[in-house]
């Protein structure tokens, strides 16, 4: 069980109303290697835990039709005579993102941290490429794939933090897609690994992708789970239906960014398949762990590096803020080119 999962487990067992006040810090560096990269193909442990209970606001009953004491009845006689039908209790949210705060995942509350600052610097060029003047929807520039050479480098962590950071933007909505079908870390983290998702859509078990999207308690953030396990992940991701889905996601909501938490490039062939349809690629590199030759191999798998950016993750001291000495993203962001790869 990873550091994030442990923290989320602990948090969910607490009273939800205490979450905001809890300032507990989670030490990140020590557990960073806990994912076993040698066992990438093994099935993920299915979480038996049910989804979190709805927040207090969601649980509140619909407003009573009776007028409260003290209302000036003469002011609204018609409204009193014919009370408006009250809306049904809102649908329960599928995911409570705020619960991830303790696990080192950015939320609205953590916007002054060094990690939030770094994430802002990372997202700016991504948004510029996705929605700037030069962007072309036909090139799927609003589709962003987060991958790495090997497992455990921080793809899921980066995807989620990036998604939260972009969702905090005024005009942007974000869809997170768990496309790491063999090891769906995002779905596990969000406790949606028992929900139908991408594989069910690709197998035509669900025709409407909209029905598979799950709402979060962050209004501009939705998620598509990986879905049921399937033996032929690569074939599913390379299918015509997947191509159509990419196109639909790219053009249907042009101001939305879609982040694909993807498999590692050197462990499966799925990431290379995905990369061929995606406008922007972020390659996460784990500091002090991933050897340079693996990074080069991963870049070679991607072919052209025109749309590839590198993020050095888990730096103990960052270029951006070396005084902090804590653990997080250590450097900025920039598109790779031939000279960068030497
Ligand atoms: N920048 C970071 N700071 C702290 N912990 C991190 C960071 N990036 C990743 N981790 C931790 O490292 C582990 C592996 O990260 P994860 O995102 O699951 O990797 P991947 O998706 O590439 O397999 C997780 O426990 C995660 O919480
Ligand atoms: Mg992952």
Coordinates of C-alpha atoms and ligand atoms in Angstrom, one line a residue:
X1 CA 0.0 0.0 0.0
X2 CA 1.5 3.4 -1.0
X3 CA 1.9 6.4 1.1
X4 CA -1.1 8.1 -0.5
X5 CA -3.3 5.1 0.0
X6 CA -2.3 4.8 3.6
X7 CA -3.0 8.4 4.3
X8 CA -6.4 8.2 2.5
X9 CA -7.3 5.1 4.5
X10 CA -6.6 6.8 7.7
X11 CA -8.4 9.9 6.7
X12 CA -11.6 8.1 5.7
X13 CA -11.8 6.4 9.0
X14 CA -11.9 9.8 10.7
X15 CA -14.9 12.0 11.0
X16 CA -15.2 13.8 7.7
X17 CA -16.0 17.1 9.5
X18 CA -12.6 17.0 11.1
X19 CA -10.7 16.8 7.8
X20 CA -10.3 20.5 7.2
X21 CA -8.7 21.1 10.6
X22 CA -6.2 18.4 10.4
X23 CA -2.8 19.7 9.8
X24 CA -0.9 16.5 10.0
X25 CA 2.1 16.2 7.7
X26 CA 2.8 13.2 5.7
X27 CA 6.5 12.4 5.3
X28 CA 6.9 11.7 1.6
X29 CA 10.5 10.8 1.0
X30 CA 10.7 7.6 3.0
X31 CA 8.0 5.7 1.3
X32 CA 8.6 6.9 -2.3
X33 CA 9.9 3.5 -3.5
X34 CA 7.2 1.4 -2.1
X35 CA 5.7 0.4 -5.4
X36 CA 7.3 -2.7 -6.7
X37 CA 8.3 -2.0 -10.2
X38 CA 9.1 -5.6 -10.9
X39 CA 5.6 -6.7 -10.5
X40 CA 4.0 -4.3 -12.9
X41 CA 1.7 -6.8 -14.5
X42 CA 0.2 -8.2 -11.4
X43 CA -3.4 -7.4 -10.6
X44 CA -4.0 -4.5 -8.3
X45 CA -5.6 -5.3 -5.0
X46 CA -9.2 -4.5 -5.2
X47 CA -10.3 -2.2 -2.5
X48 CA -13.1 -3.5 -0.4
X49 CA -13.8 -0.1 1.0
X50 CA -16.9 1.6 -0.1
X51 CA -17.0 5.1 -1.3
X52 CA -16.9 7.8 1.3
X53 CA -20.1 8.9 2.8
X54 CA -21.6 12.2 1.5
X55 CA -20.6 15.4 3.1
X56 CA -22.8 17.1 5.7
X57 CA -24.1 19.5 3.0
X58 CA -25.1 16.7 0.7
X59 CA -26.8 14.8 3.5
X60 CA -28.9 17.8 4.4
X61 CA -32.6 17.2 3.7
X62 CA -34.4 19.2 1.0
X63 CA -35.8 22.5 2.3
X64 CA -39.2 22.2 4.0
X65 CA -42.1 23.6 2.1
X66 CA -43.4 25.3 5.3
X67 CA -42.4 28.9 5.8
X68 CA -40.2 29.6 8.8
X69 CA -41.5 31.8 11.6
X70 CA -41.0 35.5 11.1
X71 CA -41.5 35.6 7.3
X72 CA -43.5 38.5 5.9
X73 CA -46.3 36.5 4.4
X74 CA -47.9 39.5 2.8
X75 CA -44.8 40.0 0.6
X76 CA -45.2 36.7 -1.3
X77 CA -48.8 35.5 -1.1
X78 CA -48.6 33.5 -4.3
X79 CA -45.4 31.7 -3.2
X80 CA -47.2 30.7 0.0
X81 CA -50.3 29.5 -1.7
X82 CA -48.4 27.4 -4.2
X83 CA -45.1 26.3 -2.8
X84 CA -42.5 25.6 -5.5
X85 CA -41.6 22.0 -5.8
X86 CA -38.3 21.4 -4.1
X87 CA -35.4 19.9 -6.1
X88 CA -34.6 16.4 -5.2
X89 CA -31.6 15.8 -2.9
X90 CA -28.5 16.4 -5.1
X91 CA -26.8 13.3 -6.4
X92 CA -24.1 12.0 -4.1
X93 CA -20.6 13.1 -5.2
X94 CA -18.6 10.2 -6.5
X95 CA -15.2 11.3 -5.2
X96 CA -14.2 13.5 -2.3
X97 CA -10.9 15.0 -3.5
X98 CA -10.4 17.1 -0.4
X99 CA -9.7 13.9 1.5
X100 CA -6.4 13.7 -0.4
X101 CA -4.9 16.7 1.1
X102 CA -3.2 14.8 3.9
X103 CA -1.6 12.6 1.3
X104 CA 0.5 15.3 -0.2
X105 CA -1.9 15.9 -3.0
X106 CA -2.7 19.6 -3.6
X107 CA -6.1 20.9 -2.8
X108 CA -7.4 24.4 -2.6
X109 CA -6.1 24.7 0.9
X110 CA -2.5 24.1 0.0
X111 CA -2.1 26.8 -2.6
X112 CA 0.9 28.5 -0.9
X113 CA 3.1 25.5 -0.6
X114 CA 6.3 25.1 -2.6
X115 CA 4.8 22.1 -4.3
X116 CA 1.8 24.3 -5.5
X117 CA 4.2 26.9 -6.8
X118 CA 6.1 24.3 -8.8
X119 CA 2.9 22.8 -10.1
X120 CA 1.9 26.3 -11.3
X121 CA 5.1 26.7 -13.2
X122 CA 4.6 23.3 -14.8
X123 CA 1.0 23.9 -15.8
X124 CA 1.6 27.3 -17.5
X125 CA 3.3 26.0 -20.6
X126 CA 0.9 23.1 -20.7
X127 CA -2.1 25.4 -20.8
X128 CA -0.3 27.7 -23.3
X129 CA 0.2 24.8 -25.6
X130 CA -3.3 23.5 -25.1
X131 CA -5.2 26.7 -25.6
X132 CA -2.7 29.4 -26.8
X133 CA -3.1 31.1 -30.2
X134 CA -1.1 28.4 -32.0
X135 CA -3.1 25.5 -30.8
X136 CA -5.2 23.4 -33.2
X137 CA -8.0 21.2 -31.8
X138 CA -7.3 18.7 -34.6
X139 CA -3.9 18.1 -33.0
X140 CA -5.5 17.2 -29.7
X141 CA -3.3 19.7 -27.9
X142 CA -5.8 19.6 -24.9
X143 CA -5.0 15.9 -24.4
X144 CA -2.1 15.4 -22.0
X145 CA -0.5 12.1 -21.3
X146 CA 1.6 11.7 -18.2
X147 CA 4.0 8.8 -18.5
X148 CA 7.5 7.7 -17.4
X149 CA 10.2 5.1 -18.3
X150 CA 9.4 2.7 -15.5
X151 CA 6.8 2.3 -12.7
X152 CA 6.8 4.2 -9.5
X153 CA 8.3 7.4 -10.8
X154 CA 5.3 9.5 -9.9
X155 CA 2.9 9.5 -12.8
X156 CA -0.2 9.2 -10.8
X157 CA 1.0 11.7 -8.2
X158 CA 1.9 14.2 -10.9
X159 CA -1.4 13.6 -12.9
X160 CA -3.5 14.3 -9.9
X161 CA -1.6 17.3 -8.7
X162 CA -1.6 18.8 -12.2
X163 CA -5.3 18.1 -12.5
X164 CA -6.1 19.9 -9.2
X165 CA -3.9 22.8 -10.1
X166 CA -5.5 23.2 -13.5
X167 CA -9.0 22.8 -12.1
X168 CA -8.2 25.8 -9.9
X169 CA -8.0 28.0 -13.0
X170 CA -10.9 30.2 -13.7
X171 CA -11.9 29.0 -17.2
X172 CA -10.6 25.5 -17.2
X173 CA -12.3 22.2 -16.6
X174 CA -10.3 19.0 -16.2
X175 CA -11.0 15.3 -16.9
X176 CA -8.6 12.8 -15.4
X177 CA -8.5 9.5 -17.3
X178 CA -7.0 6.4 -15.7
X179 CA -5.4 4.8 -18.8
X180 CA -3.0 2.7 -16.8
X181 CA -5.2 -0.3 -17.3
X182 CA -2.7 -2.9 -15.8
X183 CA -2.0 -0.9 -12.7
X184 CA -4.8 1.7 -12.3
X185 CA -3.2 3.7 -9.5
X186 CA -5.4 6.7 -10.0
X187 CA -8.6 4.7 -9.7
X188 CA -7.3 3.0 -6.6
X189 CA -6.3 6.3 -5.0
X190 CA -9.7 7.8 -5.7
X191 CA -11.5 4.6 -4.6
X192 CA -13.1 4.2 -7.9
X193 CA -11.4 1.0 -9.0
X194 CA -14.6 -0.9 -8.7
X195 CA -16.5 1.4 -11.1
X196 CA -17.0 0.8 -14.8
X197 CA -14.7 3.0 -16.8
X198 CA -12.5 3.2 -19.9
X199 CA -12.3 -0.6 -20.6
X200 CA -16.1 -0.9 -20.4
X201 CA -16.5 1.9 -22.9
X202 CA -13.9 0.4 -25.2
X203 CA -15.5 -3.0 -25.0
X204 CA -18.8 -1.3 -26.0
X205 CA -20.5 -2.3 -22.7
X206 CA -21.4 1.3 -22.2
X207 CA -22.0 3.4 -25.3
X208 CA -22.2 6.8 -23.7
X209 CA -18.9 7.9 -22.2
X210 CA -20.7 10.7 -20.3
X211 CA -22.3 8.0 -18.1
X212 CA -19.0 6.8 -17.0
X213 CA -17.6 10.1 -15.9
X214 CA -17.6 10.6 -12.1
X215 CA -18.1 13.9 -10.4
X216 CA -15.8 15.1 -7.7
X217 CA -16.3 17.7 -4.9
X218 CA -14.2 20.1 -7.0
X219 CA -16.7 21.4 -9.5
X220 CA -14.5 21.6 -12.5
X221 CA -12.9 18.2 -12.1
X222 CA -14.2 14.9 -13.3
X223 CA -12.7 11.4 -13.5
X224 CA -12.9 8.4 -15.8
X225 CA -11.9 5.2 -13.9
X226 CA -9.9 2.5 -15.7
X227 CA -12.8 0.1 -15.5
X228 CA -13.0 -3.6 -15.3
X229 CA -9.8 -5.6 -15.8
X230 CA -9.2 -6.8 -19.3
X231 CA -6.5 -9.2 -20.6
X232 CA -5.9 -7.3 -23.8
X233 CA -5.3 -3.8 -22.7
X234 CA -3.0 -2.9 -25.6
X235 CA -5.5 -4.0 -28.1
X236 CA -8.2 -2.0 -26.4
X237 CA -6.1 1.2 -26.3
X238 CA -5.1 0.7 -30.0
X239 CA -8.7 0.2 -31.1
X240 CA -10.7 2.4 -33.4
X241 CA -13.1 3.1 -30.6
X242 CA -10.2 4.6 -28.6
X243 CA -9.2 6.8 -31.6
X244 CA -12.8 8.1 -31.7
X245 CA -12.8 8.7 -28.0
X246 CA -9.6 10.7 -28.3
X247 CA -11.1 12.8 -31.0
X248 CA -14.4 13.3 -29.1
X249 CA -12.6 14.3 -25.9
X250 CA -10.4 16.7 -27.8
X251 CA -13.1 18.6 -29.7
X252 CA -16.3 18.2 -27.8
X253 CA -15.2 20.5 -24.9
X254 CA -12.5 22.7 -26.4
X255 CA -11.8 24.4 -23.1
X256 CA -11.3 21.2 -21.1
X257 CA -7.9 19.6 -20.6
X258 CA -7.9 15.8 -20.4
X259 CA -5.1 14.2 -18.4
X260 CA -4.3 10.6 -19.1
X261 CA -2.5 8.9 -16.2
X262 CA -0.7 6.4 -18.4
X263 CA 1.4 3.2 -18.1
X264 CA 5.2 3.4 -18.2
X265 CA 6.9 3.3 -21.6
X266 CA 9.5 0.6 -21.0
X267 CA 7.2 -1.9 -19.3
X268 CA 4.3 -2.2 -21.6
X269 CA 3.6 -1.2 -25.2
X270 CA 0.4 0.6 -24.2
X271 CA 2.0 4.0 -23.5
X272 CA 3.5 4.2 -27.0
X273 CA 0.1 3.4 -28.5
X274 CA -1.5 6.2 -26.5
X275 CA 1.3 8.6 -27.3
X276 CA 0.5 8.5 -31.0
X277 CA -2.9 10.1 -30.4
X278 CA -2.1 12.7 -27.8
X279 CA -1.2 16.3 -28.2
X280 CA 1.1 16.8 -25.3
X281 CA 3.3 14.3 -23.4
X282 CA 4.8 14.8 -19.9
X283 CA 7.6 12.3 -19.1
X284 CA 8.1 12.1 -15.4
X285 CA 11.7 11.2 -14.3
X286 CA 12.4 10.1 -10.8
X287 CA 15.4 12.0 -9.4
X288 CA 18.3 9.8 -8.2
X289 CA 16.7 6.6 -9.3
X290 CA 16.0 6.4 -13.0
X291 CA 19.2 6.0 -15.0
X292 CA 19.8 8.3 -17.9
X293 CA 19.9 5.4 -20.4
X294 CA 16.3 4.5 -19.4
X295 CA 15.2 8.0 -20.0
X296 CA 16.8 8.0 -23.4
X297 CA 15.1 4.7 -24.2
X298 CA 11.8 6.1 -23.1
X299 CA 12.2 9.2 -25.3
X300 CA 13.2 6.9 -28.2
X301 CA 9.9 5.0 -27.7
X302 CA 8.0 8.2 -28.2
X303 CA 9.7 9.0 -31.5
X304 CA 9.4 12.7 -32.0
X305 CA 10.0 14.8 -28.9
X306 CA 8.4 17.9 -30.3
X307 CA 5.5 17.6 -27.9
X308 CA 7.4 16.0 -25.0
X309 CA 8.2 17.7 -21.7
X310 CA 10.2 16.4 -18.9
X311 CA 9.5 16.7 -15.2
X312 CA 12.2 15.7 -12.7
X313 CA 10.2 14.4 -9.7
X314 CA 11.1 13.6 -6.1
X315 CA 14.0 16.1 -6.0
X316 CA 15.3 16.6 -2.5
X317 CA 16.4 20.1 -3.4
X318 CA 14.7 21.9 -6.2
X319 CA 16.1 24.4 -8.6
X320 CA 13.1 26.6 -7.8
X321 CA 13.5 26.7 -4.0
X322 CA 16.6 25.1 -2.7
X323 CA 16.1 26.6 0.8
X324 CA 13.1 24.5 1.5
X325 CA 15.0 21.2 1.4
X326 CA 11.8 19.2 1.3
X327 CA 10.7 16.7 -1.1
X328 CA 8.8 17.4 -4.3
X329 CA 9.3 18.6 -7.8
X330 CA 12.7 19.9 -8.3
X331 CA 12.7 21.8 -11.4
X332 CA 10.7 23.7 -14.0
X333 CA 9.4 22.5 -17.2
X334 CA 10.3 22.7 -20.9
X335 CA 9.9 20.9 -24.1
X336 CA 12.6 18.5 -24.9
X337 CA 14.7 18.8 -28.0
X338 CA 17.5 17.0 -29.5
X339 CA 20.2 18.9 -27.6
X340 CA 18.4 18.3 -24.3
X341 CA 18.7 14.6 -24.8
X342 CA 22.4 14.4 -25.1
Ligands
LIG1 N1 6.7 14.5 -5.7 C1 6.4 13.6 -4.8 N2 6.5 13.8 -3.5 C2 6.2 12.9 -2.6 N3 5.8 11.6 -2.9 C3 5.7 11.3 -4.2 C4 6.0 12.2 -5.2 N4 5.9 11.6 -6.4 C5 5.5 10.4 -6.1 N5 5.4 10.1 -4.8 C6 5.1 8.9 -4.2 O1 5.8 7.8 -4.8 C7 5.0 6.7 -5.0 C8 4.9 6.3 -6.4 O2 4.2 7.3 -7.1 P1 3.1 7.0 -8.2 O3 2.5 8.3 -8.6 O4 2.1 6.0 -7.7 O5 4.0 6.4 -9.3 P2 3.5 5.8 -10.7 O6 2.1 6.2 -11.0 O7 4.5 6.4 -11.7 O8 3.7 4.3 -10.6 C9 3.7 7.0 -4.3 O9 3.7 6.5 -3.0 C10 3.6 8.5 -4.3 O10 2.9 9.0 -3.2
LIG2 MG1 0.4 5.2 -11.4

